[in-house]
Tab-separated table of N, CA and C in Angstrom:
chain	number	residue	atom	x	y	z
A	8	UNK	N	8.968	10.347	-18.428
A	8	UNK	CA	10.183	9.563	-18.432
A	8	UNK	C	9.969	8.300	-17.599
A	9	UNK	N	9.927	7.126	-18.314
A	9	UNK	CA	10.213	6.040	-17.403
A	9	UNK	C	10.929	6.290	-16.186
A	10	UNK	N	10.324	4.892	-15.049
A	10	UNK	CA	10.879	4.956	-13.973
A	10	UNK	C	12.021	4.704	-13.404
A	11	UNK	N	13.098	4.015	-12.686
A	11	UNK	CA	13.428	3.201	-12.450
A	11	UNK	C	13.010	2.369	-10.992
A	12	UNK	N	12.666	1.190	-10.917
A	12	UNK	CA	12.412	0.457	-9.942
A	12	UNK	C	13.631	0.555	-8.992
A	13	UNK	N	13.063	0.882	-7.199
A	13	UNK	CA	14.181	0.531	-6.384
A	13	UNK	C	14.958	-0.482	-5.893
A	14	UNK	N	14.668	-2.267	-6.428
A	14	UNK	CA	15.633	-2.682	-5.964
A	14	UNK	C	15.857	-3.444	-7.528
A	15	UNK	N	16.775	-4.321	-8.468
A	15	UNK	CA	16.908	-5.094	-9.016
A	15	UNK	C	15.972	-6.683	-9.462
A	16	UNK	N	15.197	-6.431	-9.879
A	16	UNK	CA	14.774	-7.692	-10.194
A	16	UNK	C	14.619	-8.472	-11.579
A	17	UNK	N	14.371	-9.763	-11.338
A	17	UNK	CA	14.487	-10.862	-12.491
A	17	UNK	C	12.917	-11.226	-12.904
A	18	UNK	N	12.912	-11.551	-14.229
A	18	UNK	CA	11.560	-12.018	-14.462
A	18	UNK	C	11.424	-12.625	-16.237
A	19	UNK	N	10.738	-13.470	-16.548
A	19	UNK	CA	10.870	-13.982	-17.797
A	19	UNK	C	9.676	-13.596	-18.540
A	20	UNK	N	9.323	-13.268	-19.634
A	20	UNK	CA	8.563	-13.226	-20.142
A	20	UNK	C	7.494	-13.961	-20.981
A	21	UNK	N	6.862	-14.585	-21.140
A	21	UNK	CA	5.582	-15.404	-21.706
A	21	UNK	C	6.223	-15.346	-23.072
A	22	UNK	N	6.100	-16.862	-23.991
A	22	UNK	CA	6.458	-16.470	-25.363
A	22	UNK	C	5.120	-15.322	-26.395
A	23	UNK	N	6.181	-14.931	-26.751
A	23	UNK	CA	5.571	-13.755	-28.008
A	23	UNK	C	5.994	-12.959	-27.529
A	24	UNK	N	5.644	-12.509	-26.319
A	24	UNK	CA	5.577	-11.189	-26.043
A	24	UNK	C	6.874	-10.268	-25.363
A	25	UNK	N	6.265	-8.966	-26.432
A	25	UNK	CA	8.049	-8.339	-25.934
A	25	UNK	C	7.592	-7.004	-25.593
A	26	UNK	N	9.075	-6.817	-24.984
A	26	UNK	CA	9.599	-5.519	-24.086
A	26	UNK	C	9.700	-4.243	-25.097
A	27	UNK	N	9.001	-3.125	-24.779
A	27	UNK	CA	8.647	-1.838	-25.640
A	27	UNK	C	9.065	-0.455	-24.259
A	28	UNK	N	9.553	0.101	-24.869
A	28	UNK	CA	10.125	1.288	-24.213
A	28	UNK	C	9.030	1.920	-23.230
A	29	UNK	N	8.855	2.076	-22.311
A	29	UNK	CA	7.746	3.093	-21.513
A	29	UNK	C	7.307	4.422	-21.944
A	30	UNK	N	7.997	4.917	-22.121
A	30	UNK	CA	7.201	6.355	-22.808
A	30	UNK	C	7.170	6.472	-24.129
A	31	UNK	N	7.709	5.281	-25.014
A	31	UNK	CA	6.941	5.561	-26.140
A	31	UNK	C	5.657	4.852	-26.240
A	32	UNK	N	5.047	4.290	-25.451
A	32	UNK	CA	4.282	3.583	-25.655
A	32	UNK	C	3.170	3.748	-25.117
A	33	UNK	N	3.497	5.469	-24.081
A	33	UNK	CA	2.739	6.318	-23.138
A	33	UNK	C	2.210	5.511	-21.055
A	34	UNK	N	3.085	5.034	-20.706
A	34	UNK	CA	3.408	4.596	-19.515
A	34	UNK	C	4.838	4.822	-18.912
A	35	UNK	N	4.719	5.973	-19.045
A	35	UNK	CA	6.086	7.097	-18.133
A	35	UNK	C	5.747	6.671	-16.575
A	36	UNK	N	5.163	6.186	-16.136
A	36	UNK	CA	4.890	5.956	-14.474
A	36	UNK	C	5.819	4.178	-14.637
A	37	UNK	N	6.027	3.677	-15.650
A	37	UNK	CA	6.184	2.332	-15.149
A	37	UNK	C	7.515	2.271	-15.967
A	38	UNK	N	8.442	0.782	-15.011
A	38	UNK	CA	9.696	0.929	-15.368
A	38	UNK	C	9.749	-0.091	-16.332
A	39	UNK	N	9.158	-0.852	-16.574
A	39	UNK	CA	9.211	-1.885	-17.662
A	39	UNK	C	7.475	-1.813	-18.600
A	40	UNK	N	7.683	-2.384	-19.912
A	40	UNK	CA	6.496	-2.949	-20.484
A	40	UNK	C	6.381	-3.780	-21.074
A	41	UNK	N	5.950	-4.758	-21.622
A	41	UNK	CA	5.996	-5.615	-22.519
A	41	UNK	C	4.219	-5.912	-22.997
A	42	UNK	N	4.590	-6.217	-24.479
A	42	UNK	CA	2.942	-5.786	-25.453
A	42	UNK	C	3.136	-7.592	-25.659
A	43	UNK	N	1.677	-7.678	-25.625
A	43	UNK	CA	0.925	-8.849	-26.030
A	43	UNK	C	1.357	-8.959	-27.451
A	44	UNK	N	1.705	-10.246	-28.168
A	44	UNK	CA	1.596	-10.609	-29.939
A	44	UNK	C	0.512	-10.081	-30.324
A	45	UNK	N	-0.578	-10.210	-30.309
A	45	UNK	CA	-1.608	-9.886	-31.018
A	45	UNK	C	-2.691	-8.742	-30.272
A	46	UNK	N	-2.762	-7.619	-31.280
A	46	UNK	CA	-3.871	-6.453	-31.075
A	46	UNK	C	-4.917	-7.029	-31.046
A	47	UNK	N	-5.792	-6.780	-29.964
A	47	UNK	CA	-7.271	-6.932	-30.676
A	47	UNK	C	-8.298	-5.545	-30.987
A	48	UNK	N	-9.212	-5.620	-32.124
A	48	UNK	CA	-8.835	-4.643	-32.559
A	48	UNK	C	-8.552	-2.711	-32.280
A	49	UNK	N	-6.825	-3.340	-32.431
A	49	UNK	CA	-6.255	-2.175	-32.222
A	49	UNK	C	-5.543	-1.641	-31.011
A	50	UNK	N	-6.315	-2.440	-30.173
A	50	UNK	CA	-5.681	-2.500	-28.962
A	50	UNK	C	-4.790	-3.429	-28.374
A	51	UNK	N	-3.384	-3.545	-27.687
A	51	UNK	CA	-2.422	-3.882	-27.210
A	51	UNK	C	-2.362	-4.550	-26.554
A	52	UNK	N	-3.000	-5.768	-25.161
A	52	UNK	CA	-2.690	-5.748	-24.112
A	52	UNK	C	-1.298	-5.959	-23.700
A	53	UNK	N	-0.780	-5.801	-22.320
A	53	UNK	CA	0.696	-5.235	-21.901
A	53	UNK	C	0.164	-5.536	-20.392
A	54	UNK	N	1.748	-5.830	-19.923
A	54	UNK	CA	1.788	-5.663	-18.685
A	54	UNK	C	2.929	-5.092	-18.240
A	55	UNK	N	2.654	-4.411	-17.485
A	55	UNK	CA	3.858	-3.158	-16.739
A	55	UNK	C	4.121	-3.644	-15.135
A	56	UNK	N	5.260	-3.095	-14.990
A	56	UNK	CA	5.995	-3.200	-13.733
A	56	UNK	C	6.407	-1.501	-12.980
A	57	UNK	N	6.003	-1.190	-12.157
A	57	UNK	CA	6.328	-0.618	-11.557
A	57	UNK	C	6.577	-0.409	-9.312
A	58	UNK	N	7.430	0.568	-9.074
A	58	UNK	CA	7.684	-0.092	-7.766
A	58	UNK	C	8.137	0.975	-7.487
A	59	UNK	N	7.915	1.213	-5.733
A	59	UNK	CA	8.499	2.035	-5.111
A	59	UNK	C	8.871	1.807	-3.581
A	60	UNK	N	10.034	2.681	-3.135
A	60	UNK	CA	10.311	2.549	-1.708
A	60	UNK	C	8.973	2.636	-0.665
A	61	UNK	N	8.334	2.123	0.183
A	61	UNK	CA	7.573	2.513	1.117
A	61	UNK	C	7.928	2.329	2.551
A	62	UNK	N	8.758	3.404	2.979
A	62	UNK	CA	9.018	3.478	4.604
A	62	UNK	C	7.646	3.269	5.204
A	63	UNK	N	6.792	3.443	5.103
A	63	UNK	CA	5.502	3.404	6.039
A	63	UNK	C	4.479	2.762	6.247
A	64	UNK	N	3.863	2.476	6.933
A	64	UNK	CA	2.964	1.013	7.253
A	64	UNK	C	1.982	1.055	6.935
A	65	UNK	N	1.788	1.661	5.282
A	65	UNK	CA	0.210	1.805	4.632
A	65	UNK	C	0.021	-0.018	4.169
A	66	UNK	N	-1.039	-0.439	4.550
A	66	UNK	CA	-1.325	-1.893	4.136
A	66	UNK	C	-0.902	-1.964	2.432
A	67	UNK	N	-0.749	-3.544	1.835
A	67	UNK	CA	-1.042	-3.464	0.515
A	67	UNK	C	-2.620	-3.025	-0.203
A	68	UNK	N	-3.375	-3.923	0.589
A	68	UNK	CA	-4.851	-2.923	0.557
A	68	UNK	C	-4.925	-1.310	0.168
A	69	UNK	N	-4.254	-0.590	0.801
A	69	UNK	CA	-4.240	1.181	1.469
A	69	UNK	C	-3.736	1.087	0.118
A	70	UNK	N	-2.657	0.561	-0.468
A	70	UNK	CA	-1.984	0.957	-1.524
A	70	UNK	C	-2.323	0.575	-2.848
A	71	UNK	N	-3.044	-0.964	-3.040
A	71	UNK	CA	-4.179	-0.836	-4.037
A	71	UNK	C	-5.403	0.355	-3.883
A	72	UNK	N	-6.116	0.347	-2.919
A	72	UNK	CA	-6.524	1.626	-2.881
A	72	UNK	C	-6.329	2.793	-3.445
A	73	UNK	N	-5.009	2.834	-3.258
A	73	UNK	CA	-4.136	4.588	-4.169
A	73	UNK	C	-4.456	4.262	-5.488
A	74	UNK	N	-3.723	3.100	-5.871
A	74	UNK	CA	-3.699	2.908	-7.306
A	74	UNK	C	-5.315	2.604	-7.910
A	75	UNK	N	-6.408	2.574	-7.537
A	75	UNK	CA	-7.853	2.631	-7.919
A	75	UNK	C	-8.032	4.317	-8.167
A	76	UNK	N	-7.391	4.838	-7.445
A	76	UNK	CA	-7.778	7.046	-7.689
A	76	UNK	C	-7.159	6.990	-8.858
A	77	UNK	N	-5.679	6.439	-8.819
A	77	UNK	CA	-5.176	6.886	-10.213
A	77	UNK	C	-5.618	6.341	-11.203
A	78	UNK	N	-6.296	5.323	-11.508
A	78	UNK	CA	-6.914	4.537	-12.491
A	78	UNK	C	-8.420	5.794	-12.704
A	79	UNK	N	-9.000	6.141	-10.869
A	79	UNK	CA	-10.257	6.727	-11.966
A	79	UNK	C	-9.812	8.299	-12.002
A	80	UNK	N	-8.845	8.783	-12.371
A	80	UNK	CA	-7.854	9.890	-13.035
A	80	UNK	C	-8.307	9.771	-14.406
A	81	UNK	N	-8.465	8.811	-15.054
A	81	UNK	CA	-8.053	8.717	-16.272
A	81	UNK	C	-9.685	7.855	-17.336
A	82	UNK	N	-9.624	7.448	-16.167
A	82	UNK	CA	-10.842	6.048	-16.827
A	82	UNK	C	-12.250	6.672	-16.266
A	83	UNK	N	-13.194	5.829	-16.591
A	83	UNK	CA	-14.624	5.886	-16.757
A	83	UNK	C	-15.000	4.615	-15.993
A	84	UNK	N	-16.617	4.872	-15.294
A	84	UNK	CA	-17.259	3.444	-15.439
A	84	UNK	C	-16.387	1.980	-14.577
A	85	UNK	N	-15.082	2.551	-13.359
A	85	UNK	CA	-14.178	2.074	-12.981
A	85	UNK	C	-14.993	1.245	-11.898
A	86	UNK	N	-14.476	-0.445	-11.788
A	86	UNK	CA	-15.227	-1.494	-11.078
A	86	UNK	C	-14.351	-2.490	-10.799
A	87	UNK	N	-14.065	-2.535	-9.066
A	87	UNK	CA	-13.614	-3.516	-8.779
A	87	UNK	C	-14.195	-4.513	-8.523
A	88	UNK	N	-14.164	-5.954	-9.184
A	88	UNK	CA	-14.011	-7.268	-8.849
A	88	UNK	C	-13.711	-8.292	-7.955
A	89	UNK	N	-12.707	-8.069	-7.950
A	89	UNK	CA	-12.335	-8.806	-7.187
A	89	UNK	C	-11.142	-8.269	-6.796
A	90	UNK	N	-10.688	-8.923	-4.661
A	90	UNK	CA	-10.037	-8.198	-3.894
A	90	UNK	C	-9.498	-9.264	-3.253
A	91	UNK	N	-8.105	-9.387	-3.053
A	91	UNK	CA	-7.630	-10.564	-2.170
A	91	UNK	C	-6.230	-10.052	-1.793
A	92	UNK	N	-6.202	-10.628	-0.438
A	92	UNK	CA	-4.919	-10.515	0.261
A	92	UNK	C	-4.217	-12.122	-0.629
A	93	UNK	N	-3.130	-11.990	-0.488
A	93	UNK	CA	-2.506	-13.074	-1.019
A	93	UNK	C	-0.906	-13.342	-0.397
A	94	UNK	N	-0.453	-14.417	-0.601
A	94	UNK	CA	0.884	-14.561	0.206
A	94	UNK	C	0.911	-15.044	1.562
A	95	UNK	N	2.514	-14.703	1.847
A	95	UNK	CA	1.984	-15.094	2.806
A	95	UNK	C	3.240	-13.738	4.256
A	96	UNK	N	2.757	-14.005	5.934
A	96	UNK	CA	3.331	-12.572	5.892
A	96	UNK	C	4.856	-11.633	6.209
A	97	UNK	N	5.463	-12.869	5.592
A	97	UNK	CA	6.879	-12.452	5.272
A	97	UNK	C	7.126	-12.289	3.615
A	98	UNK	N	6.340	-12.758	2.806
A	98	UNK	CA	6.205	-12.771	1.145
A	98	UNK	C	4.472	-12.196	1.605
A	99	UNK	N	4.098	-10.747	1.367
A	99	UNK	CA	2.744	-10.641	1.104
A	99	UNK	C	2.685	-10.276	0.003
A	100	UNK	N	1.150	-10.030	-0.517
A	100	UNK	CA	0.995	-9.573	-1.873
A	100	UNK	C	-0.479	-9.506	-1.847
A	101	UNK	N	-1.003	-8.409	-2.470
A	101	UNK	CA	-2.391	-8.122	-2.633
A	101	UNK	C	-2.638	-8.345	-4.571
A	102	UNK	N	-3.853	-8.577	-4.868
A	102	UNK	CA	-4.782	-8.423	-6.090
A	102	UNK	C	-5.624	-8.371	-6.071
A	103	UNK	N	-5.814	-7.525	-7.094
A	103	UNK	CA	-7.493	-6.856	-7.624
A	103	UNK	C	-7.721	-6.531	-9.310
A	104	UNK	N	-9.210	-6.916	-9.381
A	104	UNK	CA	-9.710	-7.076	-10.957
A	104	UNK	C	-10.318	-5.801	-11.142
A	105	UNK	N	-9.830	-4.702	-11.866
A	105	UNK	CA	-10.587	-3.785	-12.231
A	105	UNK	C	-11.519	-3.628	-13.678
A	106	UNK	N	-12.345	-3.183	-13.765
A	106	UNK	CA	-12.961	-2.897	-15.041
A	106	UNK	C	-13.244	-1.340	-15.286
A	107	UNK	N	-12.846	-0.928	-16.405
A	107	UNK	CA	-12.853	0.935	-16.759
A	107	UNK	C	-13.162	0.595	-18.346
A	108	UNK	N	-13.339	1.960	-18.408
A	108	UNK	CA	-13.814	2.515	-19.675
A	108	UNK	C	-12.909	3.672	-19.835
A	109	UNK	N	-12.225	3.764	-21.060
A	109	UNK	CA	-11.047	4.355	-21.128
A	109	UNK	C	-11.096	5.405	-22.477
A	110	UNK	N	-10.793	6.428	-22.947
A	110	UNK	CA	-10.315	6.814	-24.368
A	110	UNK	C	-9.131	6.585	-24.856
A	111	UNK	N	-8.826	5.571	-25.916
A	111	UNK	CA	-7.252	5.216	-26.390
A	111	UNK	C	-7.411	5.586	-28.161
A	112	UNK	N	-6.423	6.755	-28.047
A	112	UNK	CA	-6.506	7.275	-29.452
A	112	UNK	C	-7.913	7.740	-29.741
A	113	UNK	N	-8.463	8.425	-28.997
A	113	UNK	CA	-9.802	9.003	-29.717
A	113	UNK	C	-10.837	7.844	-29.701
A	114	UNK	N	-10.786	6.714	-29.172
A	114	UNK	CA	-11.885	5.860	-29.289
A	114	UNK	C	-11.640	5.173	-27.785
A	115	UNK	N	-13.334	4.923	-27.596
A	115	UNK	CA	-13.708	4.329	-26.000
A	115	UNK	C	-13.325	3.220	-26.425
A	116	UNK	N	-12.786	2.633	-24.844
A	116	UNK	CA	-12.597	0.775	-25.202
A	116	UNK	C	-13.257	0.673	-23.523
A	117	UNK	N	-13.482	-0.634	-23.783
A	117	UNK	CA	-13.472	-1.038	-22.090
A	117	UNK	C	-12.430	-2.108	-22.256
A	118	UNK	N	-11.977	-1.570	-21.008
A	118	UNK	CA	-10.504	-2.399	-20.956
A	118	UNK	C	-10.642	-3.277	-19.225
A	119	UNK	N	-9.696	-4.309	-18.958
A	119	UNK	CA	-9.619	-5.039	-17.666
A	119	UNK	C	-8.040	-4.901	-17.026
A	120	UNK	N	-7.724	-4.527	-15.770
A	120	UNK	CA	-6.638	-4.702	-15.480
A	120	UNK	C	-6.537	-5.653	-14.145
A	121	UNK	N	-5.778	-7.210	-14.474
A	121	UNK	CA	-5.347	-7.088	-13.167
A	121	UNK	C	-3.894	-7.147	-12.533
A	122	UNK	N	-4.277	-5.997	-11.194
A	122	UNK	CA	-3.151	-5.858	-10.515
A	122	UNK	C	-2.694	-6.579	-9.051
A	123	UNK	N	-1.746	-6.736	-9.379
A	123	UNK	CA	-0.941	-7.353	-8.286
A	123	UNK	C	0.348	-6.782	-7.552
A	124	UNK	N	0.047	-6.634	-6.006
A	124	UNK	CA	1.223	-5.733	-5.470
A	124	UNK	C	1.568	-6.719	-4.682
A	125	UNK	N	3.148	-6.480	-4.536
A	125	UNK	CA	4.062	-7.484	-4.090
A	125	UNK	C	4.728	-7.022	-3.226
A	126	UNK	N	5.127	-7.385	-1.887
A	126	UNK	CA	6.075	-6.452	-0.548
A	126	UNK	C	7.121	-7.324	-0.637
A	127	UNK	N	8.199	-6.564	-0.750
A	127	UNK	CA	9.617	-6.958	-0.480
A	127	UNK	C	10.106	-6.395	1.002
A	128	UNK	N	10.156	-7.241	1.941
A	128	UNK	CA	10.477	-6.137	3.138
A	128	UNK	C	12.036	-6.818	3.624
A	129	UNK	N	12.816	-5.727	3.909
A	129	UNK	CA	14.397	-5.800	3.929
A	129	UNK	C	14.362	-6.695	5.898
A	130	UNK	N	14.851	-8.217	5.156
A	130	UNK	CA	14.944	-8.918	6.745
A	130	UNK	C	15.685	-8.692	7.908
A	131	UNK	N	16.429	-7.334	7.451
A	131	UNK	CA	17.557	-7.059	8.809
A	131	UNK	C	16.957	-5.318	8.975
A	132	UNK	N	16.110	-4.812	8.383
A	132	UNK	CA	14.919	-4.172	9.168
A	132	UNK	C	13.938	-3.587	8.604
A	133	UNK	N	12.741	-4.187	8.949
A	133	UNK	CA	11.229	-4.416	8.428
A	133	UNK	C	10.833	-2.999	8.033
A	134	UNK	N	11.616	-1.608	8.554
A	134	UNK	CA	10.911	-0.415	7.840
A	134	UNK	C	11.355	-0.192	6.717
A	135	UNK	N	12.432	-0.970	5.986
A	135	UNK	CA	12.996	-0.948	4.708
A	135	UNK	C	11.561	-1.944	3.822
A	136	UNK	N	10.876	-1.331	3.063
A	136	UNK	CA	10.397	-2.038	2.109
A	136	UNK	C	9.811	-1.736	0.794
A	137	UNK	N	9.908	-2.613	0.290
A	137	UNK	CA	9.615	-1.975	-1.690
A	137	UNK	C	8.035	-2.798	-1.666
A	138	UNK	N	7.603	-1.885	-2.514
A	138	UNK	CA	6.506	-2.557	-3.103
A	138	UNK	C	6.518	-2.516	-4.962
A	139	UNK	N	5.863	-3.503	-5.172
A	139	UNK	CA	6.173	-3.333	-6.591
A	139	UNK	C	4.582	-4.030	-7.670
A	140	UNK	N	4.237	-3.372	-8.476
A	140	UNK	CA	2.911	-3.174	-8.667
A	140	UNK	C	3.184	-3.382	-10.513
A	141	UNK	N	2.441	-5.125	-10.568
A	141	UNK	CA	2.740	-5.601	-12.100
A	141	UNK	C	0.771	-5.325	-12.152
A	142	UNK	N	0.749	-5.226	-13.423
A	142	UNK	CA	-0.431	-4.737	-13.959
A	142	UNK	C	-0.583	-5.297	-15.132
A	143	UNK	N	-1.366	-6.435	-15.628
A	143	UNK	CA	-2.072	-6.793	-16.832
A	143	UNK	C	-3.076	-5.969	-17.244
A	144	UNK	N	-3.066	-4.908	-18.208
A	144	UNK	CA	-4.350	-4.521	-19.130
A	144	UNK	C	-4.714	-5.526	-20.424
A	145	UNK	N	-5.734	-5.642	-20.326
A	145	UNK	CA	-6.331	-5.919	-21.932
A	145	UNK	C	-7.803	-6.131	-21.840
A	146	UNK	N	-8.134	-6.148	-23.094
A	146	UNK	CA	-9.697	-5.838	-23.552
A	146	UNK	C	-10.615	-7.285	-23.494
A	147	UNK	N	-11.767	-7.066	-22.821
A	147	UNK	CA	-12.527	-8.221	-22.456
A	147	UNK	C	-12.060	-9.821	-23.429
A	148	UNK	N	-11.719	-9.121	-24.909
A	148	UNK	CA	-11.881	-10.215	-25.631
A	148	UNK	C	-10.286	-11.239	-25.671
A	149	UNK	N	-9.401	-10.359	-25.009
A	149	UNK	CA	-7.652	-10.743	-25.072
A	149	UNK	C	-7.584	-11.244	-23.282
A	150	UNK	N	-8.661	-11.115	-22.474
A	150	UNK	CA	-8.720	-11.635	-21.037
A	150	UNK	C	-8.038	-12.558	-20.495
A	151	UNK	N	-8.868	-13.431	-21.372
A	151	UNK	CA	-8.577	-15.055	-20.864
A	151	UNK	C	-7.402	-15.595	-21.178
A	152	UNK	N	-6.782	-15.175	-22.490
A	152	UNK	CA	-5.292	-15.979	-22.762
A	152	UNK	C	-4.513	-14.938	-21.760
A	153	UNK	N	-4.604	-13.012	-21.878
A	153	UNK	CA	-3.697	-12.575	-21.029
A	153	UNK	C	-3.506	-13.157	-19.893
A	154	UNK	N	-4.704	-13.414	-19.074
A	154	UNK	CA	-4.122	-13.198	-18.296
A	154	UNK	C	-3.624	-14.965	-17.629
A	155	UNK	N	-3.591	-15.941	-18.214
A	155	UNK	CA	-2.939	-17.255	-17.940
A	155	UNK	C	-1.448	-16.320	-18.547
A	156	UNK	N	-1.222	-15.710	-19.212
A	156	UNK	CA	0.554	-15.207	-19.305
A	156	UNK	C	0.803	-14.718	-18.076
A	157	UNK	N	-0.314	-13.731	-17.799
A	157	UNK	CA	0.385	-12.960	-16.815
A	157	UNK	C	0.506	-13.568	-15.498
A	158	UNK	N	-0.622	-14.679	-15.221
A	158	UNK	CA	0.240	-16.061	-14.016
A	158	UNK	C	1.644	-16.127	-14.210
A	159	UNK	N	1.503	-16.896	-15.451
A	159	UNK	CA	3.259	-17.447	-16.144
A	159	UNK	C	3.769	-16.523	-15.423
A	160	UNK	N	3.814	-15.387	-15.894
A	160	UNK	CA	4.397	-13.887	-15.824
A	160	UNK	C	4.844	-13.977	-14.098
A	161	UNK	N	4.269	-13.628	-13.560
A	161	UNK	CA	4.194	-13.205	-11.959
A	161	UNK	C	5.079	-14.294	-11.410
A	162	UNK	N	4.770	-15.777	-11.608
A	162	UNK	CA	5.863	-16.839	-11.584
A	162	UNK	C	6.697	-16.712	-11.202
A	163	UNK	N	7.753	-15.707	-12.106
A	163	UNK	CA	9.281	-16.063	-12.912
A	163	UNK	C	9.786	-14.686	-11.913
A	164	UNK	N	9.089	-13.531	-11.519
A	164	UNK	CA	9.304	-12.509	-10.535
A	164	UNK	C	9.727	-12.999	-9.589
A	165	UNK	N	11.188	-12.445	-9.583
A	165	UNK	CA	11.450	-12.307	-8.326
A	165	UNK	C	13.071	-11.239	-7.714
A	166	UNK	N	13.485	-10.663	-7.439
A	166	UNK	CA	14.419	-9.845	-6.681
A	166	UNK	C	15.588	-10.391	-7.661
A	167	UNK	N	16.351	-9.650	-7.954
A	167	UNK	CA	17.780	-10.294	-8.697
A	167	UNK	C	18.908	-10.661	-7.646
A	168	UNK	N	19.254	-11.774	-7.140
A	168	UNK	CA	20.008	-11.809	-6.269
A	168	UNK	C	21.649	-11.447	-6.602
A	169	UNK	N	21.707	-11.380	-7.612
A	169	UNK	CA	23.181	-11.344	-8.155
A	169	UNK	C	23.866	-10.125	-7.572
């Protein structure tokens, strides 16, 4: 069952690409998805949103970290790239380039994800904070246009103030 994210947020989407239900699309861990226009062959790329409360002072690092076990849960041949603190440290945010080898539908792909975790920390007191973890997948050959969307993409993120 899809998630729901803990606080409200806003974000626009890249043209083409649209919003597809989470568990039909087999990403029950994440509260949003949206699929790339074009398969390559056969494969989807998508980027998901997911987020959670974190009372505790695990770095964004510690917590990309987590999310590398759960990636090699599932995947093969799993290789990080590239690693950066980012932000700044009232807006932080970590990213990292993974590379795996995956089974989708009965056939190996090598696929690329990159992820980006984002700290929302509550300014009237700092042990209140969300983290929230957008994820570009797609296949070596859908890379380069994904992931200039998923810049666009990350952009337009931000908290719903309404």
């Amino acid at each position: 069952m899809a998630t729901n994210l803990p606080i409200p947020i806003e974000f626009s989407l890249p043209a083409g690409w649209r919003p597809a239900p989470p568990d039909e699309v087999g990403a029950p861990q994440a509260a949003f998805v949206a699929l790339h226009p074009r398969p390559d062959d056969g494969f989807t790329a998508n980027i998901t949103i997911s987020g959670e409360f974190r009372p505790d002072a695990a770095s964004l690092e510690a917590i990309a970290d987590d999310a590398l076990e759960r990636v090699r849960a599932f995947a093969t041949n799993v290789e990080v790239s590239k690693r950066k603190a980012l932000g700044t440290e009232s807006s932080p945010g970590f990213a990292q380039s993974v590379s795996m080898t995956v089974d989708v539908k009965g056939r190996t792909r090598d696929l690329v994800q990159r992820q980006l975790f984002m700290a929302y920390v509550d300014a009237e007191d700092s042990r209140k904070r969300v983290v929230l973890q957008l994820t570009l997948t797609a296949t070596p050959g859908q890379l380069d246009e994904a992931t200039t969307d998923f810049h666009a993409f990350i952009a337009t993120v931000q908290p719903d103030r309404s």
